[in-house]
Short mmCIF file of C-alpha atoms and ligand atoms in Angstrom, two decimals:
data_model
loop_
_atom_site.label_atom_id
_atom_site.label_comp_id
_atom_site.label_asym_id
_atom_site.label_seq_id
_atom_site.Cartn_x
_atom_site.Cartn_y
_atom_site.Cartn_z
CA MET H 1 -39.85 -1.71 -37.08
CA SER H 2 -38.41 -2.31 -33.62
CA GLY H 3 -37.11 0.68 -31.73
CA PRO H 4 -33.35 0.88 -31.42
CA ALA H 5 -33.08 0.05 -27.73
CA GLN H 6 -35.66 -2.74 -27.56
CA HIS H 7 -34.21 -5.98 -26.12
CA GLY H 8 -31.28 -3.95 -24.76
CA ILE H 9 -29.38 -4.25 -28.04
CA ARG H 10 -28.67 -1.26 -30.13
CA LEU H 11 -27.12 -1.30 -33.55
CA SER H 12 -27.59 2.39 -34.12
CA THR H 13 -27.24 5.29 -31.74
CA GLY H 14 -28.43 7.89 -34.24
CA SER H 15 -29.60 10.56 -31.89
CA ASN H 16 -32.37 12.82 -33.17
CA PRO H 17 -32.67 11.46 -36.68
CA THR H 18 -33.72 14.31 -38.88
CA LYS H 19 -36.58 14.30 -41.29
CA GLU H 20 -34.28 13.75 -44.27
CA ASN H 21 -32.66 10.68 -42.78
CA SER H 22 -35.60 9.23 -41.00
CA VAL H 23 -37.44 6.24 -42.33
CA PRO H 24 -41.23 6.00 -41.95
CA GLU H 25 -42.62 3.26 -39.79
CA SER H 26 -43.60 0.14 -41.66
CA THR H 27 -46.88 0.41 -43.55
CA ASP H 28 -49.50 -2.32 -43.29
CA GLY H 29 -47.48 -4.43 -45.71
CA THR H 30 -50.30 -4.81 -48.21
CA THR H 31 -48.82 -2.64 -50.94
CA THR H 32 -46.33 -5.19 -52.25
CA THR H 33 -46.38 -8.90 -52.77
CA GLY H 34 -43.72 -11.52 -52.21
CA GLU H 35 -42.65 -14.20 -49.79
CA ARG H 36 -40.16 -13.90 -47.00
CA ALA H 37 -36.63 -14.34 -48.32
CA PRO H 38 -34.73 -17.46 -47.18
CA GLY H 39 -32.36 -17.20 -44.25
CA PRO H 40 -31.21 -18.75 -40.99
CA GLU H 41 -33.72 -18.90 -38.17
CA GLY H 42 -31.05 -17.93 -35.62
CA LYS H 43 -31.52 -17.50 -31.92
CA PHE H 44 -34.81 -16.05 -30.75
CA LEU H 45 -33.75 -12.70 -29.32
CA PHE H 46 -30.51 -11.75 -31.02
CA GLY H 47 -30.64 -13.75 -34.24
CA ALA H 48 -27.21 -13.92 -35.87
CA LEU H 49 -25.90 -10.91 -33.93
CA SER H 50 -23.17 -12.85 -32.13
CA SER H 51 -21.89 -14.38 -35.43
CA PHE H 52 -21.97 -10.89 -36.91
CA GLN H 53 -19.89 -9.56 -34.02
CA LYS H 54 -17.45 -12.51 -33.97
CA ASP H 55 -16.71 -12.91 -37.68
CA THR H 56 -18.71 -10.53 -39.81
CA LEU H 57 -17.14 -11.41 -43.15
CA LYS H 58 -17.65 -15.13 -42.59
CA LEU H 59 -21.33 -14.57 -41.84
CA LEU H 60 -21.80 -12.56 -45.05
CA LEU H 61 -20.10 -15.25 -47.14
CA GLU H 62 -22.11 -18.01 -45.49
CA LEU H 63 -25.39 -16.19 -46.15
CA GLN H 64 -24.43 -15.80 -49.80
CA ARG H 65 -23.32 -19.42 -50.23
CA GLN H 66 -26.23 -21.00 -48.37
CA TYR H 67 -29.12 -18.82 -49.47
CA GLY H 68 -27.95 -17.18 -52.71
CA GLY H 69 -28.44 -13.67 -54.08
CA ILE H 70 -30.92 -12.50 -51.47
CA SER H 71 -31.15 -13.68 -47.86
CA ARG H 72 -32.83 -12.58 -44.67
CA VAL H 73 -31.10 -12.51 -41.29
CA LYS H 74 -31.93 -11.19 -37.84
CA LEU H 75 -29.31 -8.93 -36.27
CA GLY H 76 -30.42 -8.10 -32.75
CA PRO H 77 -33.79 -6.38 -33.04
CA TYR H 78 -33.51 -5.89 -36.78
CA GLU H 79 -34.44 -8.23 -39.59
CA VAL H 80 -32.24 -7.29 -42.55
CA HIS H 81 -31.73 -8.56 -46.09
CA GLN H 82 -28.37 -9.14 -47.74
CA ILE H 83 -28.30 -8.80 -51.53
CA THR H 84 -25.47 -9.93 -53.80
CA GLU H 85 -27.31 -10.82 -57.03
CA PRO H 86 -26.25 -8.15 -59.57
CA GLU H 87 -29.87 -7.49 -60.65
CA HIS H 88 -30.88 -6.87 -57.03
CA VAL H 89 -27.91 -4.58 -56.37
CA LYS H 90 -28.82 -2.61 -59.50
CA HIS H 91 -32.43 -2.43 -58.35
CA VAL H 92 -31.49 -0.81 -55.03
CA LEU H 93 -28.65 1.44 -56.19
CA GLN H 94 -30.08 2.49 -59.52
CA ASP H 95 -33.52 1.39 -60.75
CA ASN H 96 -35.48 1.98 -57.54
CA ALA H 97 -32.89 4.13 -55.75
CA LYS H 98 -35.50 6.73 -54.78
CA ASN H 99 -37.01 4.15 -52.42
CA TYR H 100 -33.76 3.68 -50.50
CA VAL H 101 -32.14 6.06 -47.98
CA ARG H 102 -29.05 5.92 -45.79
CA GLY H 103 -31.13 4.70 -42.80
CA LYS H 104 -30.45 3.48 -39.30
CA PHE H 105 -27.11 1.68 -39.79
CA TYR H 106 -25.66 4.79 -41.43
CA ARG H 107 -26.54 6.90 -38.39
CA GLY H 108 -23.50 5.64 -36.49
CA PHE H 109 -21.45 7.44 -39.12
CA ASN H 110 -22.86 10.80 -38.00
CA LEU H 111 -20.78 10.43 -34.84
CA PHE H 112 -17.68 11.36 -36.79
CA PHE H 113 -18.73 12.39 -40.30
CA GLY H 114 -21.43 14.82 -39.16
CA ARG H 115 -24.23 15.68 -41.58
CA GLY H 116 -22.20 15.81 -44.77
CA MET H 117 -22.51 14.43 -48.28
CA LEU H 118 -22.10 10.81 -47.16
CA THR H 119 -24.78 10.68 -44.47
CA THR H 120 -27.61 12.79 -45.92
CA ASP H 121 -30.28 12.16 -48.57
CA GLY H 122 -32.52 14.06 -50.95
CA ALA H 123 -32.12 17.77 -51.67
CA GLU H 124 -29.67 18.28 -48.83
CA TRP H 125 -27.33 15.60 -50.24
CA LYS H 126 -27.70 16.96 -53.79
CA ALA H 127 -26.69 20.49 -52.80
CA LYS H 128 -23.67 19.21 -50.88
CA ARG H 129 -22.49 16.92 -53.64
CA ALA H 130 -22.85 19.70 -56.26
CA VAL H 131 -20.24 21.89 -54.53
CA SER H 132 -17.57 19.17 -54.41
CA GLN H 133 -18.30 17.44 -57.74
CA PRO H 134 -16.18 19.74 -60.00
CA PHE H 135 -13.09 18.88 -57.96
CA PHE H 136 -13.37 15.24 -59.01
CA HIS H 137 -13.56 15.65 -62.76
CA LYS H 138 -11.07 13.43 -64.57
CA VAL H 139 -9.46 16.30 -66.45
CA LYS H 140 -8.84 18.30 -63.28
CA LEU H 141 -7.50 15.23 -61.47
CA ARG H 142 -5.14 14.37 -64.31
CA ALA H 143 -3.84 17.93 -64.40
CA ASN H 144 -2.94 17.50 -60.72
CA ALA H 145 -1.38 14.03 -61.07
CA GLY H 146 2.01 15.59 -60.20
CA ILE H 147 0.76 15.99 -56.62
CA ILE H 148 0.37 12.21 -56.42
CA THR H 149 3.80 11.45 -57.87
CA ASP H 150 5.50 14.12 -55.70
CA THR H 151 3.85 12.74 -52.56
CA THR H 152 4.83 9.20 -53.55
CA ASN H 153 8.36 10.42 -54.08
CA ASP H 154 8.37 11.72 -50.48
CA LEU H 155 7.48 8.21 -49.40
CA LEU H 156 10.20 6.59 -51.51
CA GLU H 157 12.73 8.94 -49.91
CA LYS H 158 11.33 8.24 -46.45
CA TRP H 159 11.93 4.53 -47.11
CA ALA H 160 15.62 4.99 -47.98
CA LYS H 161 16.67 4.63 -44.33
CA PRO H 162 14.58 1.59 -43.30
CA SER H 163 15.60 0.01 -46.58
CA ALA H 164 19.32 0.58 -45.89
CA ASP H 165 18.90 -0.57 -42.25
CA LYS H 166 16.79 -3.57 -43.33
CA GLU H 167 14.14 -2.38 -40.87
CA PRO H 168 10.59 -3.61 -41.62
CA VAL H 169 7.99 -0.89 -42.14
CA ASP H 170 4.29 -0.81 -41.29
CA ILE H 171 2.90 -0.47 -44.81
CA THR H 172 -0.66 0.40 -43.73
CA ASN H 173 0.59 3.40 -41.75
CA ASP H 174 2.70 4.61 -44.64
CA MET H 175 -0.10 4.20 -47.18
CA MET H 176 -2.43 6.19 -44.91
CA TRP H 177 0.27 8.86 -44.69
CA LEU H 178 0.55 8.91 -48.49
CA ALA H 179 -3.23 9.08 -48.99
CA MET H 180 -3.49 11.86 -46.43
CA GLY H 181 -0.79 13.87 -48.19
CA VAL H 182 -2.46 13.53 -51.60
CA LEU H 183 -5.99 14.26 -50.37
CA GLY H 184 -4.98 17.38 -48.45
CA THR H 185 -2.76 18.90 -51.12
CA MET H 186 -5.03 18.02 -54.04
CA LEU H 187 -8.39 19.02 -52.58
CA LEU H 188 -7.93 21.15 -49.46
CA GLY H 189 -4.86 23.18 -50.41
CA VAL H 190 -3.00 22.12 -47.23
CA ASP H 191 -0.71 19.23 -46.34
CA LEU H 192 -2.75 17.11 -43.94
CA ARG H 193 0.39 15.22 -42.97
CA ASP H 194 1.20 18.27 -40.82
CA TRP H 195 -1.78 17.27 -38.65
CA SER H 196 -1.20 13.50 -38.84
CA ASP H 197 -0.36 13.16 -35.12
CA ARG H 198 -3.90 14.17 -34.27
CA LEU H 199 -5.67 12.78 -37.32
CA MET H 200 -4.29 9.23 -37.42
CA PRO H 201 -5.36 8.17 -33.88
CA ALA H 202 -8.79 9.80 -34.41
CA VAL H 203 -9.26 7.83 -37.63
CA ARG H 204 -8.17 4.58 -36.00
CA PHE H 205 -10.67 5.05 -33.18
CA SER H 206 -13.55 6.33 -35.29
CA PHE H 207 -13.42 3.53 -37.87
CA LYS H 208 -14.05 1.04 -35.08
CA ALA H 209 -16.58 3.14 -33.19
CA MET H 210 -18.79 3.97 -36.18
CA ILE H 211 -19.76 0.32 -36.67
CA LEU H 212 -22.40 -0.06 -34.00
CA THR H 213 -22.26 -3.65 -32.93
CA GLY H 214 -24.40 -3.63 -29.83
CA GLU H 215 -21.41 -3.90 -27.45
CA VAL H 216 -22.17 -2.71 -23.92
CA LYS H 217 -19.74 0.22 -24.13
CA GLN H 218 -21.64 1.54 -27.15
CA MET H 219 -25.04 1.05 -25.53
CA LEU H 220 -24.46 2.98 -22.31
CA PRO H 221 -25.86 6.53 -22.27
CA ARG H 222 -23.41 9.17 -23.46
CA TRP H 223 -23.35 11.00 -20.13
CA ILE H 224 -21.87 8.03 -18.22
CA PRO H 225 -18.14 8.88 -18.04
CA THR H 226 -16.69 5.58 -19.30
CA LYS H 227 -13.26 5.48 -20.95
CA TYR H 228 -15.00 4.73 -24.25
CA GLN H 229 -17.16 7.86 -23.99
CA ARG H 230 -14.14 9.98 -23.00
CA ASP H 231 -12.16 8.67 -25.99
CA LEU H 232 -15.14 9.22 -28.28
CA LYS H 233 -15.46 12.85 -27.23
CA ARG H 234 -11.72 13.44 -27.41
CA TYR H 235 -11.35 12.09 -30.94
CA GLN H 236 -14.49 13.86 -32.16
CA GLN H 237 -12.98 17.05 -30.75
CA ASP H 238 -9.58 16.41 -32.38
CA LEU H 239 -11.19 15.98 -35.78
CA ASN H 240 -13.35 19.07 -35.36
CA ASP H 241 -10.38 21.13 -34.16
CA VAL H 242 -8.20 20.20 -37.12
CA MET H 243 -11.01 20.98 -39.59
CA ASP H 244 -11.66 24.31 -37.83
CA GLU H 245 -7.97 25.19 -38.09
CA ILE H 246 -8.03 24.44 -41.83
CA ILE H 247 -11.16 26.58 -42.30
CA GLU H 248 -9.62 29.42 -40.26
CA LEU H 249 -6.45 29.25 -42.32
CA HIS H 250 -8.56 29.66 -45.48
CA ARG H 251 -10.63 32.50 -44.00
CA ASN H 252 -7.28 34.26 -43.53
CA GLY H 253 -6.30 33.82 -47.17
CA GLY H 254 -4.45 30.48 -46.84
CA GLY H 255 -4.75 27.38 -49.03
CA ARG H 256 -5.09 27.72 -52.81
CA PRO H 257 -7.66 30.14 -54.25
CA ASP H 258 -9.13 27.32 -56.33
CA ASP H 259 -9.26 24.65 -53.61
CA LEU H 260 -12.35 22.90 -52.24
CA VAL H 261 -12.30 24.67 -48.86
CA ASN H 262 -12.51 28.05 -50.58
CA ALA H 263 -15.34 26.69 -52.77
CA LEU H 264 -17.25 25.66 -49.63
CA LEU H 265 -16.66 29.08 -48.06
CA ALA H 266 -17.96 30.77 -51.22
CA ALA H 267 -20.96 28.43 -51.65
CA ARG H 268 -24.47 29.80 -51.10
CA LYS H 269 -27.64 27.92 -50.26
CA GLU H 270 -30.90 28.33 -52.16
CA ASN H 271 -31.90 31.17 -49.83
CA GLY H 272 -28.57 32.93 -50.41
CA ASP H 273 -27.09 32.10 -46.99
CA PRO H 274 -23.50 30.88 -46.74
CA TRP H 275 -22.83 27.42 -45.30
CA SER H 276 -22.41 27.41 -41.52
CA GLN H 277 -19.09 26.54 -39.90
CA ARG H 278 -20.64 23.24 -38.79
CA GLU H 279 -21.76 22.38 -42.34
CA ILE H 280 -18.37 23.16 -43.86
CA ARG H 281 -16.63 21.20 -41.12
CA ALA H 282 -18.90 18.17 -41.74
CA GLU H 283 -18.08 18.25 -45.45
CA LEU H 284 -14.35 18.40 -44.78
CA LYS H 285 -14.56 15.55 -42.27
CA THR H 286 -16.56 13.56 -44.82
CA LEU H 287 -14.06 14.02 -47.62
CA PHE H 288 -11.16 13.30 -45.30
CA LEU H 289 -12.65 10.24 -43.59
CA ALA H 290 -14.24 8.74 -46.72
CA GLY H 291 -11.23 9.43 -48.92
CA HIS H 292 -8.15 8.76 -46.89
CA GLU H 293 -8.69 5.47 -45.08
CA THR H 294 -10.31 3.80 -48.12
CA THR H 295 -7.51 4.77 -50.48
CA GLY H 296 -4.88 3.88 -47.88
CA CYS H 297 -6.44 0.42 -47.51
CA GLY H 298 -6.71 0.00 -51.30
CA LEU H 299 -3.01 0.84 -51.68
CA THR H 300 -1.97 -1.47 -48.84
CA TRP H 301 -3.97 -4.44 -50.11
CA THR H 302 -2.62 -3.95 -53.65
CA LEU H 303 0.99 -4.00 -52.40
CA TYR H 304 0.21 -6.93 -50.13
CA ALA H 305 -1.24 -8.95 -53.02
CA ILE H 306 1.69 -8.14 -55.32
CA ALA H 307 4.12 -9.32 -52.61
CA GLN H 308 2.19 -12.58 -52.23
CA TYR H 309 2.18 -13.40 -55.95
CA PRO H 310 5.73 -13.24 -57.43
CA GLU H 311 4.52 -14.09 -60.95
CA VAL H 312 2.19 -11.06 -60.86
CA ARG H 313 5.03 -8.90 -59.64
CA ARG H 314 7.31 -10.07 -62.47
CA GLU H 315 4.67 -9.35 -65.13
CA LEU H 316 3.99 -5.94 -63.64
CA GLU H 317 7.71 -5.11 -63.48
CA ALA H 318 8.08 -6.09 -67.14
CA GLU H 319 5.16 -3.87 -68.20
CA LEU H 320 6.48 -0.92 -66.20
CA ALA H 321 10.01 -1.39 -67.53
CA GLY H 322 8.74 -1.49 -71.13
CA VAL H 323 6.62 1.65 -70.88
CA LEU H 324 8.38 3.76 -68.26
CA GLY H 325 11.92 2.37 -68.13
CA GLY H 326 12.27 3.62 -64.56
CA ARG H 327 10.89 7.13 -65.02
CA VAL H 328 8.05 8.69 -63.03
CA PRO H 329 4.67 7.89 -64.65
CA THR H 330 2.20 10.51 -65.82
CA ALA H 331 -1.59 10.15 -65.93
CA GLU H 332 -1.32 9.77 -69.72
CA ASP H 333 0.97 6.74 -69.34
CA LEU H 334 -1.78 4.76 -67.63
CA THR H 335 -3.53 3.84 -70.88
CA SER H 336 -0.34 2.03 -71.90
CA LEU H 337 -0.23 0.10 -68.62
CA PRO H 338 -3.25 -2.24 -68.81
CA PHE H 339 -1.79 -4.90 -66.51
CA LEU H 340 -1.23 -2.32 -63.77
CA ARG H 341 -4.93 -1.44 -63.92
CA GLN H 342 -5.89 -5.13 -63.83
CA VAL H 343 -3.76 -5.62 -60.71
CA VAL H 344 -5.51 -2.70 -58.99
CA ASP H 345 -8.99 -3.85 -60.09
CA GLU H 346 -8.30 -7.35 -58.82
CA ALA H 347 -6.97 -6.09 -55.46
CA LEU H 348 -10.18 -4.04 -55.04
CA ARG H 349 -12.20 -7.15 -55.89
CA LEU H 350 -10.48 -9.43 -53.40
CA TYR H 351 -10.16 -6.76 -50.71
CA PRO H 352 -12.86 -4.11 -51.33
CA PRO H 353 -12.01 -1.29 -48.87
CA ILE H 354 -15.75 -0.63 -48.39
CA TRP H 355 -16.86 -4.20 -47.78
CA LEU H 356 -20.51 -3.41 -46.95
CA PHE H 357 -22.92 -0.53 -47.17
CA PRO H 358 -26.54 -0.35 -46.05
CA ARG H 359 -29.79 1.22 -47.21
CA ASP H 360 -33.24 1.41 -45.60
CA ALA H 361 -36.40 0.97 -47.68
CA VAL H 362 -38.76 3.97 -47.49
CA ALA H 363 -41.81 2.04 -48.73
CA ASP H 364 -42.48 -1.67 -49.10
CA ASP H 365 -40.68 -3.22 -52.03
CA THR H 366 -40.24 -6.57 -53.75
CA ILE H 367 -36.77 -7.81 -54.68
CA GLY H 368 -36.40 -11.03 -56.64
CA GLY H 369 -39.97 -11.94 -55.66
CA TYR H 370 -39.27 -11.43 -51.95
CA HIS H 371 -40.96 -8.92 -49.72
CA ILE H 372 -38.86 -6.04 -48.33
CA PRO H 373 -40.84 -4.25 -45.61
CA ALA H 374 -40.80 -0.47 -45.39
CA GLY H 375 -38.23 0.73 -42.87
CA SER H 376 -36.15 -2.45 -43.05
CA THR H 377 -32.47 -2.52 -43.95
CA VAL H 378 -30.87 -3.94 -47.06
CA LEU H 379 -27.16 -4.76 -46.73
CA ILE H 380 -25.09 -4.45 -49.90
CA PRO H 381 -21.73 -6.19 -49.40
CA PRO H 382 -19.11 -5.80 -52.15
CA TYR H 383 -17.05 -8.33 -50.16
CA ALA H 384 -19.62 -11.15 -50.48
CA ALA H 385 -20.47 -10.23 -54.10
CA HIS H 386 -16.78 -10.16 -55.07
CA HIS H 387 -16.19 -13.58 -53.47
CA ASN H 388 -19.27 -15.20 -55.01
CA PRO H 389 -18.22 -18.50 -56.69
CA GLU H 390 -21.20 -18.23 -59.04
CA THR H 391 -19.65 -15.11 -60.57
CA TRP H 392 -15.93 -15.67 -60.10
CA ASP H 393 -13.87 -18.80 -60.79
CA ASN H 394 -11.68 -19.59 -57.82
CA PRO H 395 -12.76 -16.37 -56.07
CA GLU H 396 -10.13 -16.51 -53.30
CA ALA H 397 -7.20 -16.39 -55.76
CA PHE H 398 -5.53 -13.13 -56.76
CA ASP H 399 -5.69 -13.29 -60.54
CA PRO H 400 -5.48 -9.91 -62.33
CA LYS H 401 -6.07 -11.66 -65.68
CA ARG H 402 -9.77 -11.95 -64.90
CA PHE H 403 -9.93 -8.21 -65.62
CA CYS H 404 -8.14 -8.54 -68.94
CA PRO H 405 -10.53 -7.15 -71.61
CA ALA H 406 -9.83 -10.17 -73.82
CA HIS H 407 -10.66 -12.51 -70.98
CA GLN H 408 -13.72 -11.45 -69.02
CA GLY H 409 -13.84 -7.68 -69.30
CA GLY H 410 -12.35 -5.17 -66.89
CA ALA H 411 -13.72 -2.89 -64.26
CA GLU H 412 -15.67 0.26 -64.98
CA GLY H 413 -13.99 2.35 -67.61
CA GLN H 414 -12.17 -0.71 -68.99
CA GLY H 415 -15.53 -2.25 -69.91
CA GLN H 416 -17.04 -5.31 -68.34
CA GLN H 417 -18.17 -7.02 -71.48
CA ASN H 418 -19.12 -10.43 -70.12
CA ARG H 419 -19.84 -9.63 -66.55
CA ASP H 420 -22.77 -7.84 -64.98
CA ARG H 421 -22.00 -4.24 -64.06
CA TYR H 422 -23.16 -4.96 -60.51
CA ALA H 423 -21.12 -8.12 -60.02
CA TYR H 424 -18.18 -5.82 -59.25
CA PHE H 425 -18.81 -2.55 -57.44
CA PRO H 426 -15.97 -1.50 -55.11
CA PHE H 427 -17.14 2.12 -55.50
CA GLY H 428 -20.90 1.51 -55.22
CA GLY H 429 -23.20 2.66 -57.99
CA GLY H 430 -26.03 4.89 -59.16
CA ALA H 431 -26.22 8.54 -58.14
CA ARG H 432 -24.47 7.78 -54.83
CA LYS H 433 -21.45 6.20 -56.47
CA CYS H 434 -18.18 7.20 -54.81
CA ILE H 435 -17.31 10.76 -55.75
CA GLY H 436 -13.61 9.95 -55.31
CA MET H 437 -13.43 6.89 -57.58
CA ASP H 438 -11.29 8.46 -60.31
CA LEU H 439 -8.98 10.08 -57.77
CA ALA H 440 -8.50 6.79 -55.92
CA LEU H 441 -7.82 4.80 -59.09
CA LEU H 442 -5.39 7.42 -60.42
CA GLU H 443 -3.59 7.57 -57.10
CA ILE H 444 -3.29 3.84 -56.55
CA GLN H 445 -2.03 3.19 -60.09
CA LEU H 446 0.57 5.98 -60.07
CA ALA H 447 1.82 5.21 -56.57
CA VAL H 448 2.04 1.45 -57.18
CA ALA H 449 3.90 2.04 -60.47
CA MET H 450 6.50 4.16 -58.65
CA ILE H 451 6.85 1.86 -55.64
CA VAL H 452 7.21 -1.33 -57.69
CA GLN H 453 9.86 0.27 -59.91
CA ARG H 454 11.90 1.38 -56.91
CA TYR H 455 11.46 -1.30 -54.23
CA GLN H 456 10.62 -4.93 -53.80
CA LEU H 457 8.33 -5.36 -50.80
CA SER H 458 8.28 -8.67 -48.91
CA LEU H 459 6.07 -9.68 -46.01
CA VAL H 460 7.99 -10.33 -42.81
CA PRO H 461 7.47 -14.05 -42.07
CA GLY H 462 5.47 -14.90 -38.97
CA HIS H 463 3.21 -11.84 -39.22
CA PRO H 464 0.04 -13.11 -40.88
CA VAL H 465 -2.47 -10.57 -42.12
CA THR H 466 -6.25 -10.91 -42.08
CA PRO H 467 -8.98 -8.56 -43.32
CA GLY H 468 -10.64 -6.72 -40.43
CA ALA H 469 -14.22 -5.55 -40.96
CA LEU H 470 -14.02 -2.03 -39.54
CA VAL H 471 -15.80 0.69 -41.54
CA SER H 472 -13.11 -0.11 -44.08
CA LEU H 473 -11.51 -3.48 -44.72
CA ARG H 474 -8.33 -2.97 -42.70
CA PRO H 475 -5.43 -5.42 -42.93
CA LEU H 476 -4.95 -6.59 -39.33
CA PRO H 477 -2.99 -6.47 -37.16
CA GLN H 478 -0.58 -4.71 -39.54
CA VAL H 479 1.30 -5.28 -42.79
CA LEU H 480 4.98 -5.53 -41.87
CA MET H 481 7.25 -5.57 -44.89
CA THR H 482 10.93 -5.30 -45.70
CA ILE H 483 11.81 -3.00 -48.57
CA THR H 484 14.69 -3.88 -50.87
CA PRO H 485 15.85 -1.53 -53.63
CA VAL H 486 15.26 -2.74 -57.16
CA THR H 487 18.32 -2.36 -59.37
CA GLN H 488 16.85 -3.27 -62.77
CA PRO H 489 15.49 -1.22 -64.45
CA ALA H 490 16.83 2.15 -63.33
CA ALA H 491 14.97 3.35 -60.26
CA ALA H 492 12.19 5.91 -60.70
CA THR H 493 13.49 9.42 -60.17
CA ARG H 494 11.94 12.80 -60.47
C1 LIG X 1 -10.20 2.87 -52.99
C2 LIG X 1 -10.76 3.96 -52.51
C3 LIG X 1 -12.22 4.14 -52.29
C4 LIG X 1 -13.22 3.21 -52.20
C5 LIG X 1 -13.12 1.70 -52.30
C6 LIG X 1 -14.45 3.94 -51.98
C7 LIG X 1 -15.70 3.34 -51.87
C8 LIG X 1 -16.89 4.03 -51.76
C9 LIG X 1 -18.22 3.44 -51.79
C10 LIG X 1 -18.52 1.95 -51.93
C11 LIG X 1 -19.12 4.44 -51.67
C12 LIG X 1 -20.63 4.30 -51.72
C13 LIG X 1 -21.26 4.15 -50.35
C14 LIG X 1 -22.77 4.02 -50.42
O1 LIG X 1 -23.36 4.06 -51.49
O2 LIG X 1 -23.38 3.87 -49.34
C15 LIG X 1 -18.38 5.67 -51.53
C16 LIG X 1 -18.95 6.91 -51.35
C17 LIG X 1 -18.22 8.06 -51.13
N1 LIG X 1 -16.85 8.21 -51.24
FE1 LIG X 1 -15.54 6.77 -51.69
N2 LIG X 1 -14.18 5.27 -51.92
C18 LIG X 1 -12.83 5.45 -52.14
C19 LIG X 1 -12.14 6.64 -52.22
C20 LIG X 1 -12.70 7.88 -52.00
C21 LIG X 1 -12.01 9.14 -52.10
C22 LIG X 1 -10.56 9.32 -52.53
C23 LIG X 1 -12.89 10.12 -51.73
C24 LIG X 1 -12.71 11.61 -51.62
C25 LIG X 1 -11.59 12.23 -51.50
C26 LIG X 1 -14.15 9.46 -51.43
C27 LIG X 1 -15.28 10.10 -51.00
C28 LIG X 1 -16.53 9.52 -50.96
C29 LIG X 1 -17.75 10.25 -50.64
C30 LIG X 1 -17.83 11.72 -50.24
C31 LIG X 1 -18.81 9.35 -50.76
C32 LIG X 1 -20.29 9.64 -50.59
C33 LIG X 1 -20.84 10.03 -51.95
C34 LIG X 1 -22.33 10.31 -51.95
O3 LIG X 1 -23.04 9.74 -51.13
O4 LIG X 1 -22.75 11.10 -52.80
N3 LIG X 1 -14.00 8.11 -51.62
N4 LIG X 1 -17.03 5.39 -51.60
#
């Protein structure tokens, strides 16, 4: 495996990789069989790095279309494999998951996440996940669904003025604000919107900076005082400061006795020691960063798609009117709103907020008959898998009906009768599947049901939106919409 800084290109800055995260050097390659997977030859030194930097999503789609379910590509010093074939995705995430760790591309995430549940492996990851897991049980989430509908109601009230003034709103910002409010109140016992002035810019910066693309500003040593390095330090500090304030508030009896921050403060390690301030802070940053931007993007893309497809909007309105008649939904109502769920599933197919995630192989492996060397990276892109024409008819169209149980089978939980489990995986899979999946799905469905009953959202003409491959799939440059009150049926009220 090439060292990170060879050839002057660096895709990972992971300083001091720890034993848990580190990947052994390649073995002699004699332990597994298999040919080299097909892929572009690319340019000698940098391979497809410049295409990756210029239009990442296009490169992933091209690899899938030209070479199929497994392909090999050189990105700077690294030769990586992309897998989209459901059997291969299952192999890495589930069947042979013990051979795959977070690896070198994940190390960029440490810059902002710290060593929390998302970026660690093995026993360390297991212990971290165990403390948070009870907070994500369906029953507990459903019991707290009122937090989601109350926070959405705040948003509907906030929109009264721009709606009356016919002022367009930046939907992405508002969905981030909503997701921040829900996440803080539900899990951390505080309203994170109180810190949004510091949190929002830090998130915006970090979600660009964590993808290490080999740009010069990312490659320069940390001690050189460039603007990029100053911004990096400032936003890292802002995130740490806010998390420290939240921890301090809890140490002084704040928050809710049964919230996740108090659970982290009470947690003990195997040797009986409490978690350090740094460890608790990393876990809070992880939950905040992994949970808020993803859900905010999921909400934004769902509303964007509904606005683009009037016939979908009409069918959704009819379903909501029939079941809710304008009232605020409860978690229990969702089973009677199958089309709403199909709309959300389809939005997460077309625009998966986590469009790619990587793994590094610990030992040599064989996938689909092709050799995967120890230490090399496997890229798992929901975006390319969800746009694969071999799996999906007309993959670029927004068609919620493809998730109708009578048609092709729905997403997880709704059954996927005729489709491979790993053809659709917006939340990943195996033991590392998203811990927040049920929260995100509950939140998006309830919020969309309330928004669609109260307002009709329309894209402002002349402001096209494209998916931007940051850590999440951000709609860029922004989603500007006008919001018009809906008169029929009666608007959702508390
Ligand atoms: C639509 C919203 C969301 C999407 C699309 C999403 C997607 C994902 C994906 C694909 C992974 C797996 C990454 C990998 O295997 O490398 C993941 C992991 C994770 N997600 Fe989410 N997520 C969402 C919402 C949330 C929420 C609401 C939270 C928490 C409040 C959350 C917290 C996490 C954490 C902590 C992990 C790491 C889990 C582990 O490694 O054990 N996510 N998410």
